[in-house]
Amino acid sequence: MAVASRIKPQELFTPEEWAPLSARSSWRGLLMVAHAWAVIVAAGAVFVIWPNPLTYVLAVMLIGARQLGLAILMHEAAHGGLHPNLKVNDWVGEWLCAAPTGASLAKYRPYHLTHHKYAQQAEDPDLVLSAPFPTTRASLRRKIVRDLTGQTFFKQRFGPLLGKMQGTGDQPKGAVFAGEVARQRPFLLWNLGLLVVLSAAGLWWAWLALWIVPMATWFPLVTRLRNIAEHALVAKDEPDPFRHARTTSANWIERALIAPYHVNFHAEHHLFMHMPCWNLPKAHRLLAAKGRTEGMLTAPGYLTVLKAASSRAAA
């Protein structure tokens, strides 16, 4: 089994540069988690105070993007990056990031570290996510429609359970959601608690309109867009560690609605998988100053990646 090629940070950075880039923080990861929840609450509050179609659509997009943000911060916890104390790191990653979105840090960590070990090699469990690309524009449109109409949500959340009940299969490859009933208990407890709190405030409907609807629509869509940007059209068995993943430039709108918490710096993340996510932009700037980003797989924006990913001619 061929592992993905690596490059040592010491070959790219001086000790003085690498020390702050690799340093853990006892507060920055926790602040990001607090920020994600603050945006969710604020976006929902804006719609509750000023209910109209525009504020609702904006709330769904912002909340769905921050639900993705919680999944990204769970991913950070999988690398031990949320807090230098592993117990704090894992508790926050499991209960404040993974459980609210129906994921499981305990299940995700070994799966994801396998992805890093074999990135773009035959044994990479995430190859299933990038294999369909390039596809046609019609196919990409169908995927987007399935995401925005809740079909993807239903398949991911209930497909494994229905499959087991029917004896037809287990959790699909590439899924990070906890399909087993036992692992869904934290998700169900979180949602029950959220419903109770909102009901006590006379806002029982907000659980469905401002939590479940974003999770069933915008969250699956931006998760798909993120997956496409990171690894679609990346060569299989790629020997160059600078090209195991793609870094996509993101403006402030894309960072707010598609790519929170520096997730767009994915090439750097694969180069330095234990570097805290808040240092990835700085690492990119240092590499650019050294002329090392010229061979890196990059894209000027998410629309550019989507055009390339849907460039296959229709049959």
Rosetta silent file (secondary structure, phi, psi, omega in degrees, C-alpha in Angstrom):
SEQUENCE: MAVASRIKPQELFTPEEWAPLSARSSWRGLLMVAHAWAVIVAAGAVFVIWPNPLTYVLAVMLIGARQLGLAILMHEAAHGGLHPNLKVNDWVGEWLCAAPTGASLAKYRPYHLTHHKYAQQAEDPDLVLSAPFPTTRASLRRKIVRDLTGQTFFKQRFGPLLGKMQGTGDQPKGAVFAGEVARQRPFLLWNLGLLVVLSAAGLWWAWLALWIVPMATWFPLVTRLRNIAEHALVAKDEPDPFRHARTTSANWIERALIAPYHVNFHAEHHLFMHMPCWNLPKAHRLLAAKGRTEGMLTAPGYLTVLKAASSRAAA
SCORE:     score description
SCORE:     0.000 S_00000001
   1 L     0.000  118.110 -176.587    0.000    0.000    0.000 S_00000001
   2 L   -84.142  121.441  175.868    1.640    3.245   -1.173 S_00000001
   3 L   -83.007  158.348  179.160    1.382    6.108    1.280 S_00000001
   4 L   -66.337  142.847  179.035    1.175    9.684    0.029 S_00000001
   5 L   -66.664  150.313 -176.618    4.519   11.430   -0.428 S_00000001
   6 L  -126.132  160.965  170.962    5.520   13.942    2.238 S_00000001
   7 L  -132.928  137.995 -176.931    7.759   16.959    2.574 S_00000001
   8 L   -78.584  135.860  177.654    9.327   18.020    5.876 S_00000001
   9 H   -54.766  -31.759 -178.626    8.397   21.495    7.142 S_00000001
  10 H   -65.054  -19.012  176.484   12.090   22.071    7.854 S_00000001
  11 H   -79.989  -12.441 -175.355   12.691   21.963    4.086 S_00000001
  12 L  -116.251  -29.173 -174.706   10.337   24.916    3.627 S_00000001
  13 L  -128.203  151.340  170.841   10.595   27.045    6.779 S_00000001
  14 L   -75.222  161.290  177.089   13.288   28.200    9.149 S_00000001
  15 H   -56.867  -34.953 -179.774   12.919   27.134   12.795 S_00000001
  16 H   -69.516  -30.752  177.432   11.888   30.711   13.634 S_00000001
  17 H   -78.340  -40.277 -172.968    9.140   30.568   11.002 S_00000001
  18 H   -74.210  -34.461 -176.032    7.913   27.083   11.823 S_00000001
  19 H   -56.477  -51.515  178.813    7.642   27.447   15.616 S_00000001
  20 H   -71.214  -27.738  179.265    4.732   29.962   15.583 S_00000001
  21 H   -67.122  -35.058 -175.023    3.072   28.237   12.614 S_00000001
  22 H   -95.138   -5.916 -174.193    2.870   24.904   14.424 S_00000001
  23 L   -69.869  137.505  173.794    2.076   26.241   17.900 S_00000001
  24 L   -80.924  159.445  177.724   -1.217   25.242   19.522 S_00000001
  25 L  -128.498  141.701  179.259   -3.430   27.794   21.253 S_00000001
  26 L   -85.527   -4.077 -176.939   -5.564   27.342   24.360 S_00000001
  27 L  -131.177  -26.483 -172.294   -8.097   29.970   23.197 S_00000001
  28 H   -68.605  -40.850  177.456   -8.163   30.468   19.411 S_00000001
  29 H   -64.611  -42.741  178.689   -9.866   27.167   18.593 S_00000001
  30 H   -64.160  -36.326  178.142  -12.428   27.689   21.351 S_00000001
  31 H   -65.040  -36.707  177.496  -13.041   31.221   20.059 S_00000001
  32 H   -64.802  -41.258  177.441  -13.784   29.819   16.601 S_00000001
  33 H   -62.600  -44.791  177.819  -16.343   27.415   18.060 S_00000001
  34 H   -62.145  -38.413  178.848  -17.930   30.291   19.975 S_00000001
  35 H   -62.592  -43.786 -179.759  -17.926   32.377   16.784 S_00000001
  36 H   -58.421  -46.818 -179.491  -19.736   29.657   14.843 S_00000001
  37 H   -68.618  -34.717  178.407  -22.495   29.464   17.440 S_00000001
  38 H   -64.330  -40.946  178.079  -22.692   33.266   17.717 S_00000001
  39 H   -64.973  -41.972  178.771  -23.262   33.580   13.965 S_00000001
  40 H   -59.525  -48.011 -179.205  -25.957   30.874   14.096 S_00000001
  41 H   -65.091  -43.730 -177.409  -27.779   32.645   16.935 S_00000001
  42 H   -66.041  -42.425  179.722  -27.387   36.092   15.360 S_00000001
  43 H   -63.687  -41.561  177.204  -28.600   34.988   11.928 S_00000001
  44 H   -65.640  -38.902 -178.658  -31.638   33.326   13.469 S_00000001
  45 H   -65.479  -37.351  179.340  -32.355   36.366   15.648 S_00000001
  46 H   -60.320  -42.564  179.020  -32.312   38.695   12.641 S_00000001
  47 H   -69.091  -39.901  179.663  -35.068   36.670   10.990 S_00000001
  48 H   -61.667  -39.573 -178.048  -37.097   36.416   14.210 S_00000001
  49 H   -77.727  -40.671 -179.019  -36.929   40.210   14.676 S_00000001
  50 L  -124.123   73.388 -175.514  -37.375   41.132   10.987 S_00000001
  51 L   -73.385  116.442  173.429  -39.247   38.212    9.381 S_00000001
  52 L  -160.604  165.174 -176.166  -39.307   38.450    5.590 S_00000001
  53 H   -56.159  -38.324 -177.861  -38.177   36.248    2.661 S_00000001
  54 H   -66.211  -47.440 -179.382  -34.807   38.020    2.311 S_00000001
  55 H   -68.050  -28.324  178.495  -33.797   37.673    5.958 S_00000001
  56 H   -70.610  -46.971  178.739  -34.960   34.053    5.942 S_00000001
  57 H   -60.095  -43.609  178.736  -32.904   33.078    2.902 S_00000001
  58 H   -62.588  -40.727  179.117  -29.897   34.876    4.368 S_00000001
  59 H   -63.755  -43.703  179.228  -30.411   33.125    7.719 S_00000001
  60 H   -60.727  -43.211 -178.829  -30.621   29.699    6.073 S_00000001
  61 H   -67.888  -44.861 -179.076  -27.407   30.340    4.125 S_00000001
  62 H   -67.473  -42.786 -179.522  -25.470   31.733    7.077 S_00000001
  63 H   -67.490  -43.927  177.499  -26.651   29.042    9.501 S_00000001
  64 H   -60.298  -38.573  178.439  -26.012   26.253    6.984 S_00000001
  65 H   -67.975  -34.569  178.551  -22.510   27.616    6.360 S_00000001
  66 H   -78.825  -24.723  169.512  -21.808   27.709   10.110 S_00000001
  67 H   -63.969  -41.449  171.161  -23.121   24.166   10.471 S_00000001
  68 H   -61.008  -39.558  177.652  -20.422   23.351    7.935 S_00000001
  69 H   -57.893  -40.259  176.539  -18.143   25.477   10.111 S_00000001
  70 H   -63.460  -39.233  176.458  -18.886   23.222   13.074 S_00000001
  71 H   -64.729  -38.088  177.537  -18.016   20.199   10.917 S_00000001
  72 H   -65.625  -39.065  178.849  -14.771   21.918    9.909 S_00000001
  73 H   -72.734  -28.857  168.892  -13.951   22.591   13.554 S_00000001
  74 H   -61.661  -42.648  176.895  -14.693   18.924   14.322 S_00000001
  75 H   -59.599  -40.185  177.042  -12.139   18.212   11.590 S_00000001
  76 H   -62.137  -40.804  177.907   -9.724   20.540   13.401 S_00000001
  77 H   -64.766  -32.703  178.205  -10.333   18.560   16.591 S_00000001
  78 H   -61.661  -27.251  176.748   -9.569   15.343   14.704 S_00000001
  79 L   -95.180    5.775  179.583   -6.070   16.777   14.198 S_00000001
  80 L    73.433   24.012 -172.570   -5.844   17.899   17.827 S_00000001
  81 L   -96.652   -8.048 -177.643   -5.935   21.558   16.815 S_00000001
  82 L   -75.982  -32.833 -176.857   -8.803   22.988   18.874 S_00000001
  83 L  -158.981  141.482 -179.604   -6.965   22.899   22.206 S_00000001
  84 L   -65.489  -23.145  174.709   -3.536   21.676   23.419 S_00000001
  85 L   -84.506  114.962 -173.474   -5.258   19.600   26.115 S_00000001
  86 H   -61.816  -33.816  179.094   -6.480   16.537   24.225 S_00000001
  87 H   -66.130  -42.478  176.706   -9.375   15.932   26.628 S_00000001
  88 H   -65.667  -45.254  178.905  -10.643   19.487   26.130 S_00000001
  89 H   -54.594  -48.148 -175.727   -9.985   19.221   22.402 S_00000001
  90 H   -73.635  -36.294  179.481  -11.992   16.007   22.081 S_00000001
  91 H   -65.935  -46.774  179.617  -14.867   17.080   24.333 S_00000001
  92 H   -64.600  -43.785 -179.574  -15.383   20.352   22.466 S_00000001
  93 H   -63.557  -36.525 -178.115  -14.943   18.641   19.102 S_00000001
  94 H   -78.458  -49.113 -168.160  -17.413   15.889   19.971 S_00000001
  95 H   -94.789  -26.010 -179.398  -20.137   17.739   21.884 S_00000001
  96 H  -104.152  -13.261 -178.932  -20.044   21.307   20.554 S_00000001
  97 H  -118.834  -53.976 -174.587  -19.073   20.584   16.931 S_00000001
  98 H   -76.194  -54.714 -174.202  -19.811   16.993   15.886 S_00000001
  99 H   -56.889  -42.511 -179.211  -22.933   16.062   17.867 S_00000001
 100 H   -62.119  -25.753 -178.145  -25.031   19.107   16.856 S_00000001
 101 H  -101.967    3.191  177.655  -24.541   18.276   13.168 S_00000001
 102 L    84.567   16.066  178.267  -25.014   14.515   13.486 S_00000001
 103 E  -100.669  178.767  179.501  -21.343   13.617   13.086 S_00000001
 104 L  -141.040  114.406  178.024  -19.015   11.671   15.361 S_00000001
 105 H   -60.588  -41.736 -178.497  -15.449   12.768   16.116 S_00000001
 106 H   -61.037  -36.484  178.959  -14.577    9.293   17.384 S_00000001
 107 H   -80.744  -36.596 -174.483  -15.678    7.759   14.093 S_00000001
 108 H   -71.199  -38.128 -172.239  -14.366   10.537   11.876 S_00000001
 109 H   -58.074  -53.768 -179.349  -10.793   10.740   13.211 S_00000001
 110 H   -64.555  -36.357  177.119   -9.457    7.319   12.084 S_00000001
 111 H   -61.115  -47.572 -174.592  -11.294    7.622    8.774 S_00000001
 112 H   -71.292  -38.069  178.826   -9.882   11.096    8.108 S_00000001
 113 H   -67.329  -28.664  172.543   -6.314   10.301    9.156 S_00000001
 114 H   -65.479  -39.710  176.132   -6.420    7.387    6.719 S_00000001
 115 H   -58.485  -42.710  179.393   -7.379    9.901    4.030 S_00000001
 116 H   -67.369  -41.235 -177.634   -4.268   11.945    4.886 S_00000001
 117 H   -62.407  -38.195 -176.024   -2.002    8.927    4.949 S_00000001
 118 L  -116.430   33.111 -174.902   -3.090    7.775    1.491 S_00000001
 119 L   -51.608  121.444  177.935   -4.158   11.110   -0.052 S_00000001
 120 L    64.881   13.351  173.430   -5.032   10.567   -3.737 S_00000001
 121 L   -97.476  171.091 -175.433   -3.661    7.012   -3.608 S_00000001
 122 L   -59.544  -28.871 -176.796   -5.746    3.919   -4.300 S_00000001
 123 L   -87.850    0.583 -179.267   -6.337    3.364   -0.558 S_00000001
 124 L   -67.376  117.932 -178.455   -7.665    6.891    0.044 S_00000001
 125 L   -68.928  -14.825 -179.450  -11.235    6.472    1.404 S_00000001
 126 L   -91.035   -0.460  178.379  -12.165    9.917    0.044 S_00000001
 127 H   -59.006  -29.526 -179.757  -11.459    9.037   -3.591 S_00000001
 128 H   -60.818  -26.336 -178.727  -15.144    8.158   -3.911 S_00000001
 129 H   -77.497  -31.931 -177.097  -15.956   11.858   -3.443 S_00000001
 130 H  -100.655  -12.481 -176.341  -13.752   13.094   -6.288 S_00000001
 131 L   -58.093  -36.102 -176.122  -14.070   10.126   -8.661 S_00000001
 132 L   -70.468   -6.682 -172.931  -17.209   11.394  -10.517 S_00000001
 133 L  -105.209  143.328    5.920  -15.438   14.532  -11.741 S_00000001
 134 L   -76.390  149.264  176.099  -15.308   15.996  -14.269 S_00000001
 135 L  -122.062 -176.510  179.386  -18.991   15.547  -14.867 S_00000001
 136 L   -86.544  162.937  176.926  -21.491   17.320  -17.085 S_00000001
 137 H   -63.036  -37.676  179.545  -23.233   20.564  -16.187 S_00000001
 138 H   -63.165  -40.554  179.136  -26.554   18.720  -16.160 S_00000001
 139 H   -65.712  -43.000  178.617  -25.197   16.194  -13.669 S_00000001
 140 H   -63.881  -39.660  177.272  -23.846   18.930  -11.412 S_00000001
 141 H   -60.972  -41.332  178.557  -27.187   20.742  -11.579 S_00000001
 142 H   -62.677  -40.658  177.947  -28.990   17.557  -10.520 S_00000001
 143 H   -62.433  -43.059  179.974  -26.635   17.187   -7.557 S_00000001
 144 H   -64.189  -41.306  178.160  -27.268   20.783   -6.518 S_00000001
 145 H   -62.724  -42.500  178.425  -31.030   20.295   -6.789 S_00000001
 146 H   -61.779  -38.115  178.664  -30.820   17.156   -4.645 S_00000001
 147 H   -65.312  -49.801 -173.007  -28.867   19.109   -2.037 S_00000001
 148 H   -74.650  -16.151  178.617  -31.215   22.097   -1.931 S_00000001
 149 L  -100.148    5.711  175.363  -34.383   19.976   -1.843 S_00000001
 150 L    87.281   -1.423 -178.040  -33.284   17.859    1.116 S_00000001
 151 H   -66.937  -41.004  178.323  -32.764   14.625   -0.827 S_00000001
 152 H   -63.677  -43.372  178.393  -29.052   14.442    0.034 S_00000001
 153 H   -56.823  -49.174 -178.272  -29.827   15.132    3.691 S_00000001
 154 H   -62.056  -43.235 -178.723  -32.388   12.322    3.833 S_00000001
 155 H   -63.811  -43.291 -178.035  -30.050    9.848    2.107 S_00000001
 156 H   -70.126  -41.157 -172.632  -27.107   10.665    4.399 S_00000001
 157 H   -84.979  -33.759 -174.700  -29.037   10.749    7.661 S_00000001
 158 H  -114.722  -14.704 -179.552  -31.581    7.982    7.155 S_00000001
 159 H   -57.905  -49.074  179.351  -30.134    5.879    4.335 S_00000001
 160 H   -59.969  -40.677  179.992  -27.801    3.802    6.553 S_00000001
 161 H   -65.927  -44.995  178.848  -30.606    3.113    9.060 S_00000001
 162 H   -64.453  -37.925  178.755  -33.062    2.138    6.332 S_00000001
 163 H   -62.923  -40.926  178.647  -30.395    0.010    4.689 S_00000001
 164 H   -68.546  -38.326  178.944  -29.768   -1.909    7.892 S_00000001
 165 H   -64.191  -34.627 -179.378  -33.473   -2.363    8.494 S_00000001
 166 H   -91.836   -5.303 -179.631  -33.823   -3.758    4.984 S_00000001
 167 L    69.775   30.595 -175.879  -30.553   -5.710    5.193 S_00000001
 168 L  -108.763   -7.419  179.405  -29.160   -3.948    2.125 S_00000001
 169 L   163.580  176.830 -179.478  -26.065   -2.169    3.411 S_00000001
 170 L  -114.045 -160.440  179.493  -24.206   -0.032    5.921 S_00000001
 171 L   -59.768  130.835 -179.374  -22.944    3.535    6.026 S_00000001
 172 L   -66.294  149.884  177.553  -21.972    4.631    2.502 S_00000001
 173 L   -62.035  144.149  179.158  -18.310    5.242    1.754 S_00000001
 174 L    88.566   -9.962 -178.276  -17.255    8.849    2.091 S_00000001
 175 L   -83.845  141.404  178.020  -19.909    9.667    4.695 S_00000001
 176 L  -111.571   -0.173 -179.600  -18.825   11.327    7.929 S_00000001
 177 E   -83.803  148.783 -176.787  -22.224   11.269    9.622 S_00000001
 178 L   -80.605   97.240 -175.370  -22.907    8.802   12.394 S_00000001
 179 L   -76.673  -27.561 -178.157  -25.333    6.431   10.762 S_00000001
 180 L   -67.089  143.512 -178.136  -25.569    3.949   13.622 S_00000001
 181 H   -58.298  -43.154 -178.262  -28.517    4.472   15.966 S_00000001
 182 H   -61.086  -38.702 -178.943  -26.247    4.420   19.043 S_00000001
 183 H   -78.845  -11.818  177.586  -24.012    7.145   17.590 S_00000001
 184 H   -84.501   -9.278 -177.237  -27.049    9.268   16.702 S_00000001
 185 H   -59.522  -44.827  176.894  -28.025    9.663   20.353 S_00000001
 186 H   -59.440  -39.317  177.709  -25.882   12.795   20.929 S_00000001
 187 H   -62.496  -44.550  179.868  -27.427   14.353   17.792 S_00000001
 188 H   -67.090  -38.992  177.745  -30.939   13.507   18.988 S_00000001
 189 H   -64.289  -42.477  178.342  -30.199   14.821   22.495 S_00000001
 190 H   -60.062  -47.087 -177.364  -28.843   18.069   21.063 S_00000001
 191 H   -68.577  -35.783  176.043  -31.910   18.558   18.895 S_00000001
 192 H   -63.980  -44.130  178.455  -34.276   17.692   21.731 S_00000001
 193 H   -62.719  -42.171  178.925  -32.541   20.210   23.961 S_00000001
 194 H   -62.916  -42.101  179.465  -32.633   22.866   21.256 S_00000001
 195 H   -64.957  -40.650  179.270  -36.340   22.238   20.682 S_00000001
 196 H   -63.849  -45.506 -179.107  -37.091   22.465   24.409 S_00000001
 197 H   -63.083  -45.865 -179.566  -35.178   25.746   24.796 S_00000001
 198 H   -66.893  -37.375  178.373  -36.824   27.324   21.747 S_00000001
 199 H   -64.680  -38.549  178.777  -40.266   26.109   22.822 S_00000001
 200 H   -63.349  -27.539  178.307  -39.777   27.677   26.244 S_00000001
 201 L   -91.005    5.772 -178.847  -39.109   30.952   24.434 S_00000001
 202 L    75.832   20.581 -176.310  -42.253   30.530   22.326 S_00000001
 203 L  -124.083   40.883 -176.746  -40.172   29.829   19.211 S_00000001
 204 H   -55.758  -33.425 -177.736  -40.679   26.083   18.738 S_00000001
 205 H   -66.218  -23.445 -177.370  -40.972   26.614   14.974 S_00000001
 206 H   -66.813  -27.455  176.767  -37.439   28.041   14.827 S_00000001
 207 H   -58.635  -45.063  179.545  -35.985   24.570   15.451 S_00000001
 208 H   -75.421  -48.759 -172.354  -37.416   23.407   12.145 S_00000001
 209 H   -74.500  -32.363 -171.889  -37.149   26.658   10.160 S_00000001
 210 H  -116.669    4.637  174.945  -33.770   27.877   11.428 S_00000001
 211 H  -129.391  -53.760 -177.101  -31.905   24.677   12.291 S_00000001
 212 H   -73.643  -43.402 -179.826  -33.253   21.688   10.375 S_00000001
 213 H   -60.379  -47.682  174.836  -34.000   23.502    7.094 S_00000001
 214 H   -59.113  -38.839 -179.582  -30.438   24.925    6.823 S_00000001
 215 H   -67.296  -29.286 -177.510  -29.052   21.504    7.744 S_00000001
 216 H   -90.713   -8.239 -174.037  -31.182   19.837    5.066 S_00000001
 217 L  -127.276  -73.140 -173.611  -30.462   22.341    2.273 S_00000001
 218 H   -71.449  -38.067  179.775  -27.530   24.753    2.400 S_00000001
 219 H   -58.094  -49.604  177.007  -25.276   22.573    4.571 S_00000001
 220 H   -61.979  -36.671 -179.243  -25.250   19.637    2.083 S_00000001
 221 H   -64.822  -51.031 -176.695  -24.707   22.023   -0.827 S_00000001
 222 H   -70.807  -27.030  172.656  -21.714   23.843    0.641 S_00000001
 223 H   -63.158  -42.027  177.673  -20.293   20.537    1.876 S_00000001
 224 H   -64.135  -46.410 -179.768  -20.402   19.309   -1.717 S_00000001
 225 H   -60.458  -40.254  177.536  -18.820   22.523   -3.045 S_00000001
 226 H   -63.336  -44.903  179.261  -16.059   22.232   -0.469 S_00000001
 227 H   -61.467  -42.116  179.106  -15.381   18.602   -1.397 S_00000001
 228 H   -61.811  -46.884 -177.302  -15.245   19.472   -5.106 S_00000001
 229 H   -63.957  -34.255 -174.286  -12.854   22.357   -4.514 S_00000001
 230 H   -75.357  -43.111 -169.627  -10.537   20.294   -2.330 S_00000001
 231 H  -136.260   -6.939  177.934   -9.972   17.145   -4.376 S_00000001
 232 L   -65.774  140.115  178.738  -11.976   17.046   -7.629 S_00000001
 233 L    65.877   20.016  173.130   -9.745   16.836  -10.715 S_00000001
 234 L   -92.730  132.289 -173.360   -6.710   16.086   -8.559 S_00000001
 235 L   -62.258  136.698  174.031   -4.556   13.402  -10.152 S_00000001
 236 L   -73.344  145.639 -177.896   -4.715    9.933   -8.655 S_00000001
 237 L    59.340   30.189  179.016   -1.367    8.590   -7.395 S_00000001
 238 L   -63.159  123.945 -178.218   -0.005   12.145   -7.522 S_00000001
 239 L   -83.333  -17.502 -174.821    3.660   12.072   -6.377 S_00000001
 240 L   -89.194  115.072 -178.321    3.954   15.812   -5.664 S_00000001
 241 H   -63.146  -18.560  176.549    2.815   16.663   -2.090 S_00000001
 242 H   -75.908   -7.273 -175.852    2.061   20.224   -3.263 S_00000001
 243 H  -127.101   25.582  175.966   -0.646   18.802   -5.515 S_00000001
 244 L   -80.539  -17.477 -178.717   -2.488   16.346   -3.255 S_00000001
 245 L  -154.118  168.288 -176.011   -5.220   18.933   -2.679 S_00000001
 246 L  -112.398  136.784  169.220   -6.330   22.301   -4.006 S_00000001
 247 E   -98.809  128.806 -176.378   -6.194   25.694   -2.356 S_00000001
 248 E  -117.131  123.983  176.354   -9.010   27.947   -3.550 S_00000001
 249 L   -63.362  140.146 -177.461   -8.969   31.705   -3.147 S_00000001
 250 L  -135.512  125.683  175.029  -12.076   32.891   -1.322 S_00000001
 251 L   -80.188 -179.054 -172.655  -13.444   36.405   -1.039 S_00000001
 252 H   -66.488  -31.092  177.698  -15.358   37.536    2.053 S_00000001
 253 H   -68.307  -43.416  178.418  -18.715   36.382    0.651 S_00000001
 254 H   -64.932  -37.013  177.975  -17.340   32.912   -0.102 S_00000001
 255 H   -67.620  -32.256 -179.619  -15.785   32.748    3.357 S_00000001
 256 H   -76.960  -35.070 -169.607  -19.131   33.691    4.919 S_00000001
 257 H  -113.077  -15.084 -174.974  -21.331   31.363    2.871 S_00000001
 258 L  -130.037  -43.835 -167.666  -19.131   28.523    1.540 S_00000001
 259 L  -129.501   71.149  179.788  -15.665   28.274    3.116 S_00000001
 260 L   -75.841  158.851  169.581  -15.498   29.240    6.805 S_00000001
 261 L    57.088   42.652  169.917  -12.479   28.919    9.079 S_00000001
 262 L    63.901   22.163 -178.519   -9.780   28.819    6.388 S_00000001
 263 L   -67.133  -17.912 -179.067  -10.958   25.511    4.940 S_00000001
 264 L   -71.860  -15.753  177.898  -10.094   26.801    1.457 S_00000001
 265 E   -87.457   63.296 -170.522   -6.348   26.465    2.225 S_00000001
 266 H   -83.563  -28.464  175.749   -6.526   22.738    1.660 S_00000001
 267 H   -64.073  -43.248  177.326   -3.205   22.220   -0.112 S_00000001
 268 H   -64.212  -37.918  179.443   -1.435   23.728    2.890 S_00000001
 269 H   -62.202  -39.505  178.680   -3.519   21.577    5.221 S_00000001
 270 H   -72.740  -30.084  176.010   -2.343   18.425    3.459 S_00000001
 271 H   -68.506  -39.915 -174.604    1.252   19.620    3.529 S_00000001
 272 L  -132.783   75.218 -166.333    1.084   20.370    7.265 S_00000001
 273 L   -69.458  -15.499  178.214   -1.892   18.417    8.560 S_00000001
 274 L  -104.027    8.954  175.323   -1.322   19.241   12.237 S_00000001
 275 L   -74.821  130.102  177.069   -0.905   22.982   11.688 S_00000001
 276 L   -55.471  141.299 -171.286   -3.762   24.901   13.367 S_00000001
 277 H   -61.536  -30.280 -178.324   -6.170   26.124   10.719 S_00000001
 278 H   -69.494  -13.359  177.659   -5.803   29.797   11.663 S_00000001
 279 H   -95.436   -5.562 -178.514   -2.129   29.639   10.604 S_00000001
 280 H   -62.236  -42.429  176.918   -2.798   28.240    7.125 S_00000001
 281 H   -60.144  -39.597  178.782   -3.184   31.701    5.477 S_00000001
 282 H   -65.558  -40.596  177.524    0.143   32.801    6.988 S_00000001
 283 H   -61.571  -40.312  178.506    1.798   29.594    5.793 S_00000001
 284 H   -61.563  -43.822 -179.937    0.439   30.279    2.289 S_00000001
 285 H   -64.120  -41.180  178.752    1.890   33.803    2.311 S_00000001
 286 H   -65.294  -41.651  178.001    5.294   32.552    3.459 S_00000001
 287 H   -64.594  -38.690  178.472    5.331   29.838    0.802 S_00000001
 288 H   -63.769  -41.100  179.240    4.351   32.410   -1.832 S_00000001
 289 H   -64.467  -27.702  178.765    7.200   34.682   -0.746 S_00000001
 290 L   -89.257   -0.826 -179.260    9.574   31.756   -1.153 S_00000001
 291 L    75.918   18.666 -176.368    8.196   30.967   -4.626 S_00000001
 292 L   -92.962   -5.429  179.238    6.883   27.577   -3.484 S_00000001
 293 L   -89.378   -5.741 -177.220    3.220   28.132   -4.431 S_00000001
 294 L   -64.022  -33.563  177.888    3.961   28.214   -8.175 S_00000001
 295 L   -95.272    0.498 -179.594    3.693   24.427   -8.395 S_00000001
 296 L   -74.911  147.009  176.000    0.847   24.203   -5.899 S_00000001
 297 L   -79.079  114.046 -176.715   -2.600   23.214   -7.124 S_00000001
 298 E  -135.491  165.014  175.388   -4.673   26.392   -6.757 S_00000001
 299 E  -142.524  145.643 -177.864   -7.831   28.010   -8.113 S_00000001
 300 L   -75.763  -10.716 -179.898   -8.827   31.704   -8.192 S_00000001
 301 L   177.638  168.446 -176.419  -12.327   30.997   -6.837 S_00000001
 302 H   -69.599  -33.423  178.954  -15.052   28.429   -6.299 S_00000001
 303 H   -63.938  -38.097  177.520  -16.848   29.270   -9.537 S_00000001
 304 H   -60.972  -43.481  179.973  -13.675   28.451  -11.488 S_00000001
 305 H   -65.227  -42.150 -179.142  -13.451   25.034   -9.840 S_00000001
 306 H   -64.418  -38.296  176.668  -17.140   24.302  -10.516 S_00000001
 307 H   -62.092  -43.713  178.837  -16.747   25.197  -14.187 S_00000001
 308 H   -67.814  -38.868 -177.271  -13.816   22.802  -14.500 S_00000001
 309 H   -70.916  -18.498  179.398  -15.600   20.089  -12.497 S_00000001
 310 L  -115.525   32.468 -173.820  -18.631   20.262  -14.838 S_00000001
 311 L   -91.727   -3.566 -178.880  -16.668   20.541  -18.085 S_00000001
 312 L   -70.831  134.676 -178.486  -17.344   17.067  -19.463 S_00000001
 313 L   -69.075  142.508  177.614  -19.346   17.167  -22.668 S_00000001
 314 L   -66.927  143.878 -178.080  -22.828   15.670  -22.548 S_00000001
 315 L   -70.012    0.000    0.000  -23.149   12.310  -24.264 S_00000001
